[in-house]
Amino acid sequence: MNGPAILTAECLGKTFNGFVANRDVNFSLRAGELTALIGPNGAGKSTLFNMLSGSLRPTSGRLLLRGRDIVGQPHHRFVHFGISKSHQITSLFMESTAAENVYYALEAPARALNFWDVRDTRASQADRVFELLNLVDLAGKASCAARTLSHGEQRSLEIAVALASEPKVLLLDEPTAGMGPQETVQVIALIKKLRQTLTIAIVEHKMKLVMDISDRIIVLHHGEILAEGTPEEIANNSDVKAVYLGDKHVAH
């Protein structure tokens, strides 16, 4: 795919007290593509993802949203810009129901934009809540407390929460972490459904999953991009094999 660039990193870098986590990172997330960020532990994946989502401010470089540099914008503005992230560690209101978690996410942007509007908008948003829960196959558990859901269902609920802001770019941090085979299959099916309308970037350690669902793969090593290409190109890249994957991992 060669859609227009939605989010572009230009010479993006991050340093922590002299430690270089990322250096001169250049790539674009393009409309309609699913891009996977992979690399060994300590490669700089999480730091890069946090810069893309606005959780961390880069030390150097630019982050362009459709050509506009958004470095330095407050974290909450990234959601308004259309960039949403689900986290590696599930962050839900565990005592609230699945429906309430989505309600909170729907109400947050409106309240941030209009502090004085305290009217209860839940009735008008009920259809949207059901639509999002149905999308992630949780409509039947709308009234269940988040803590009672399985790990996979909690991850799916968090994706519904991330989708509440109607993002253009969805960042998924290890979406299948800690899941069994069946839950992994369900989440993969959900991601494939979402990719039809969203630009998606994922950090993921399961190589078969990455090879199966990605349009493009970016390999990080020591905070820099080692290689970038299609799954086939990455599977056949000798540098990637030597440094990270190993022949047995890139076989289809």
Coordinates of C-alpha atoms in Angstrom, one line a residue:
M1 CA 0.0 0.0 0.0
N2 CA 1.1 3.5 -0.7
G3 CA -1.5 5.7 1.0
P4 CA -0.7 9.3 2.1
A5 CA 1.5 9.7 5.2
I6 CA -0.6 10.3 8.3
L7 CA 2.1 10.4 11.0
T8 CA 5.7 10.9 10.1
A9 CA 8.8 10.7 12.4
E10 CA 11.7 12.9 11.2
C11 CA 15.1 12.3 12.9
L12 CA 13.1 11.5 16.1
G13 CA 15.3 10.9 19.1
K14 CA 15.0 10.5 22.9
T15 CA 17.7 10.7 25.5
F16 CA 17.4 10.0 29.2
N17 CA 20.2 11.4 31.4
G18 CA 22.7 10.7 28.6
F19 CA 21.3 7.3 27.7
V20 CA 20.2 7.3 24.0
A21 CA 16.9 5.4 23.8
N22 CA 16.1 6.4 20.2
R23 CA 18.3 8.1 17.6
D24 CA 17.5 9.6 14.2
V25 CA 14.3 7.5 13.6
N26 CA 12.6 8.2 10.3
F27 CA 9.5 6.6 9.0
S28 CA 5.8 7.2 8.2
L29 CA 2.6 5.6 9.2
R30 CA 0.5 5.6 6.0
A31 CA -3.3 5.6 5.6
G32 CA -4.7 2.1 5.6
E33 CA -1.5 0.4 6.5
L34 CA -0.8 -1.9 9.5
T35 CA 2.8 -1.3 10.6
A36 CA 4.6 -3.5 13.2
L37 CA 7.5 -2.3 15.3
I38 CA 9.7 -5.1 16.4
G39 CA 13.1 -5.6 18.0
P40 CA 14.7 -7.2 21.0
N41 CA 14.2 -6.0 24.5
G42 CA 15.9 -2.6 24.9
A43 CA 15.6 -1.8 21.2
G44 CA 13.6 1.4 22.0
K45 CA 10.2 0.2 20.9
S46 CA 8.2 1.4 23.9
T47 CA 10.0 4.8 24.0
L48 CA 9.2 5.3 20.3
F49 CA 5.6 4.3 20.8
N50 CA 5.3 6.7 23.8
M51 CA 6.6 9.6 21.6
L52 CA 4.1 8.7 18.9
S53 CA 1.2 8.8 21.4
G54 CA 2.4 12.0 23.1
S55 CA 3.3 10.3 26.4
L56 CA 6.9 11.4 25.9
R57 CA 8.3 14.5 24.4
P58 CA 11.2 13.8 21.9
T59 CA 14.6 15.2 22.7
S60 CA 15.2 15.9 19.1
G61 CA 13.4 15.7 15.7
R62 CA 9.9 16.3 14.5
L63 CA 6.6 14.4 14.6
L64 CA 4.4 15.4 11.7
L65 CA 0.7 14.8 11.7
R66 CA -0.3 15.4 8.0
G67 CA 2.6 17.7 7.7
R68 CA 2.1 19.6 11.0
D69 CA 4.7 19.3 13.7
I70 CA 3.0 18.3 16.9
V71 CA 6.0 17.9 19.2
G72 CA 5.5 19.7 22.4
Q73 CA 1.7 19.5 22.3
P74 CA 0.0 18.4 25.5
H75 CA -0.6 14.7 25.8
H76 CA -4.4 15.1 25.7
R77 CA -4.2 17.0 22.4
F78 CA -2.9 13.9 20.7
V79 CA -6.3 12.2 21.3
H80 CA -8.0 15.3 19.8
F81 CA -5.6 15.1 16.8
G82 CA -6.8 11.5 16.2
I83 CA -4.0 9.5 17.8
S84 CA -5.1 6.8 20.3
K85 CA -3.2 4.1 22.1
S86 CA -4.0 1.0 24.0
H87 CA -1.4 0.1 26.6
Q88 CA 0.6 -3.0 27.2
I89 CA -0.7 -3.1 30.8
T90 CA -4.5 -3.0 30.8
S91 CA -5.7 0.4 32.2
L92 CA -9.4 0.1 32.9
F93 CA -11.7 1.1 35.7
M94 CA -12.0 -2.5 37.0
E95 CA -15.0 -1.9 39.3
S96 CA -17.0 -0.2 36.5
T97 CA -18.9 -2.2 33.9
A98 CA -17.7 -2.6 30.4
A99 CA -20.3 -0.1 29.2
E100 CA -19.3 2.4 31.8
N101 CA -15.7 2.2 30.8
V102 CA -16.7 3.1 27.2
Y103 CA -19.0 5.9 28.5
Y104 CA -16.1 7.5 30.4
A105 CA -14.0 7.5 27.3
L106 CA -16.7 9.0 25.2
E107 CA -17.4 11.8 27.7
A108 CA -13.8 12.7 28.4
P109 CA -13.1 14.7 25.1
A110 CA -16.4 16.5 25.3
R111 CA -15.8 17.6 28.9
A112 CA -12.3 18.7 28.1
L113 CA -13.5 20.9 25.3
N114 CA -16.5 22.3 27.2
F115 CA -15.9 22.4 31.0
W116 CA -19.2 24.1 31.8
D117 CA -21.3 21.5 30.0
V118 CA -22.2 19.1 32.8
R119 CA -25.3 17.6 31.3
D120 CA -25.6 13.9 31.4
T121 CA -25.1 12.7 27.8
R122 CA -25.2 9.0 28.5
A123 CA -28.6 8.5 26.9
S124 CA -27.6 10.1 23.7
Q125 CA -24.4 8.1 23.7
A126 CA -25.9 4.7 24.5
D127 CA -26.1 3.7 20.8
R128 CA -22.4 4.5 20.3
V129 CA -21.4 2.5 23.4
F130 CA -23.3 -0.5 22.1
E131 CA -21.7 -0.1 18.7
L132 CA -18.2 -0.1 20.2
L133 CA -18.8 -3.0 22.5
N134 CA -20.4 -4.9 19.6
L135 CA -17.4 -4.2 17.4
V136 CA -15.1 -5.9 19.9
D137 CA -17.6 -8.7 20.6
L138 CA -18.5 -7.6 24.1
A139 CA -22.0 -6.3 23.7
G140 CA -23.3 -9.3 25.7
K141 CA -21.1 -8.3 28.6
A142 CA -21.9 -4.6 28.8
S143 CA -23.2 -4.9 32.3
C144 CA -20.3 -7.0 33.6
A145 CA -17.6 -5.4 35.8
A146 CA -14.3 -5.1 34.0
R147 CA -12.6 -7.1 36.7
T148 CA -14.8 -10.1 35.9
L149 CA -13.8 -10.2 32.2
S150 CA -11.1 -12.6 31.0
H151 CA -7.7 -11.1 30.2
G152 CA -8.4 -11.2 26.4
E153 CA -11.8 -9.5 27.0
Q154 CA -10.2 -6.8 29.0
R155 CA -7.7 -6.1 26.2
S156 CA -10.6 -6.0 23.7
L157 CA -12.5 -3.6 26.0
E158 CA -9.4 -1.4 26.2
I159 CA -9.4 -1.3 22.4
A160 CA -13.1 -0.2 22.5
V161 CA -12.1 2.6 24.9
A162 CA -9.3 3.6 22.6
L163 CA -11.7 3.7 19.7
A164 CA -14.2 6.0 21.5
S165 CA -12.2 9.1 20.5
E166 CA -12.7 8.0 16.8
P167 CA -8.9 8.0 16.1
K168 CA -7.3 8.0 12.6
V169 CA -4.2 6.3 14.0
L170 CA -4.5 3.5 16.5
L171 CA -1.4 2.4 18.4
L172 CA -1.5 -1.1 20.0
D173 CA 1.2 -2.0 22.5
E174 CA 1.5 -5.8 22.6
P175 CA -2.2 -6.4 22.1
T176 CA -1.9 -10.2 22.6
A177 CA 0.4 -10.2 25.6
G178 CA -0.5 -12.8 28.1
M179 CA -3.2 -14.4 26.0
G180 CA -3.9 -18.0 25.2
P181 CA -4.2 -19.3 21.7
Q182 CA -8.0 -18.8 21.4
E183 CA -8.0 -15.3 22.8
T184 CA -5.1 -14.4 20.5
V185 CA -7.1 -15.6 17.5
Q186 CA -10.0 -13.4 18.6
V187 CA -7.9 -10.3 19.0
I188 CA -6.1 -10.9 15.6
A189 CA -9.6 -11.1 14.0
L190 CA -10.5 -7.8 15.7
I191 CA -7.3 -6.1 14.4
K192 CA -7.9 -7.3 10.9
K193 CA -11.4 -5.8 11.1
L194 CA -10.1 -2.5 12.4
R195 CA -7.4 -2.2 9.7
Q196 CA -10.1 -1.8 7.1
T197 CA -10.8 1.7 8.3
L198 CA -7.8 2.7 10.5
T199 CA -4.1 3.3 10.2
I200 CA -2.6 0.9 12.8
A201 CA 0.8 0.5 14.4
I202 CA 1.6 -2.3 16.8
V203 CA 4.4 -3.4 19.0
E204 CA 4.3 -7.2 19.2
H205 CA 6.7 -10.0 20.1
K206 CA 4.8 -12.9 18.4
M207 CA 6.6 -13.1 15.1
K208 CA 4.1 -15.3 13.4
L209 CA 1.3 -12.8 14.2
V210 CA 3.5 -10.0 12.9
M211 CA 4.3 -11.7 9.7
D212 CA 0.7 -12.7 9.1
I213 CA -1.1 -9.3 9.6
S214 CA 1.5 -6.6 8.8
D215 CA 1.7 -4.6 5.6
R216 CA 5.1 -3.2 6.7
I217 CA 7.6 -4.1 9.5
I218 CA 10.1 -1.7 11.1
V219 CA 12.9 -3.4 13.0
L220 CA 14.6 -1.4 15.8
H221 CA 18.0 -2.2 17.2
H222 CA 19.8 -0.1 19.8
G223 CA 17.3 2.6 19.3
E224 CA 17.7 3.0 15.6
I225 CA 16.0 1.5 12.6
L226 CA 17.8 -1.6 11.4
A227 CA 15.5 -2.5 8.6
E228 CA 12.1 -1.6 7.1
G229 CA 10.0 -3.5 4.6
T230 CA 7.3 -5.9 3.8
P231 CA 7.1 -9.2 5.9
E232 CA 8.7 -11.0 3.0
E233 CA 11.6 -8.5 2.8
I234 CA 12.1 -8.6 6.5
A235 CA 12.1 -12.4 6.6
N236 CA 14.8 -12.5 4.0
N237 CA 16.9 -9.6 5.4
S238 CA 20.3 -11.0 6.5
D239 CA 20.9 -8.2 8.9
V240 CA 17.6 -8.8 10.7
K241 CA 18.3 -12.6 10.8
A242 CA 21.8 -12.0 12.3
V243 CA 20.8 -9.4 14.8
Y244 CA 17.4 -10.3 16.0
L245 CA 15.1 -12.9 14.5
G246 CA 17.2 -15.9 13.5
D247 CA 16.4 -18.1 10.6
K248 CA 13.9 -20.3 12.4
H249 CA 11.8 -17.3 13.5
V250 CA 11.2 -15.8 10.1
A251 CA 10.1 -18.9 8.4
H252 CA 6.4 -18.7 7.4

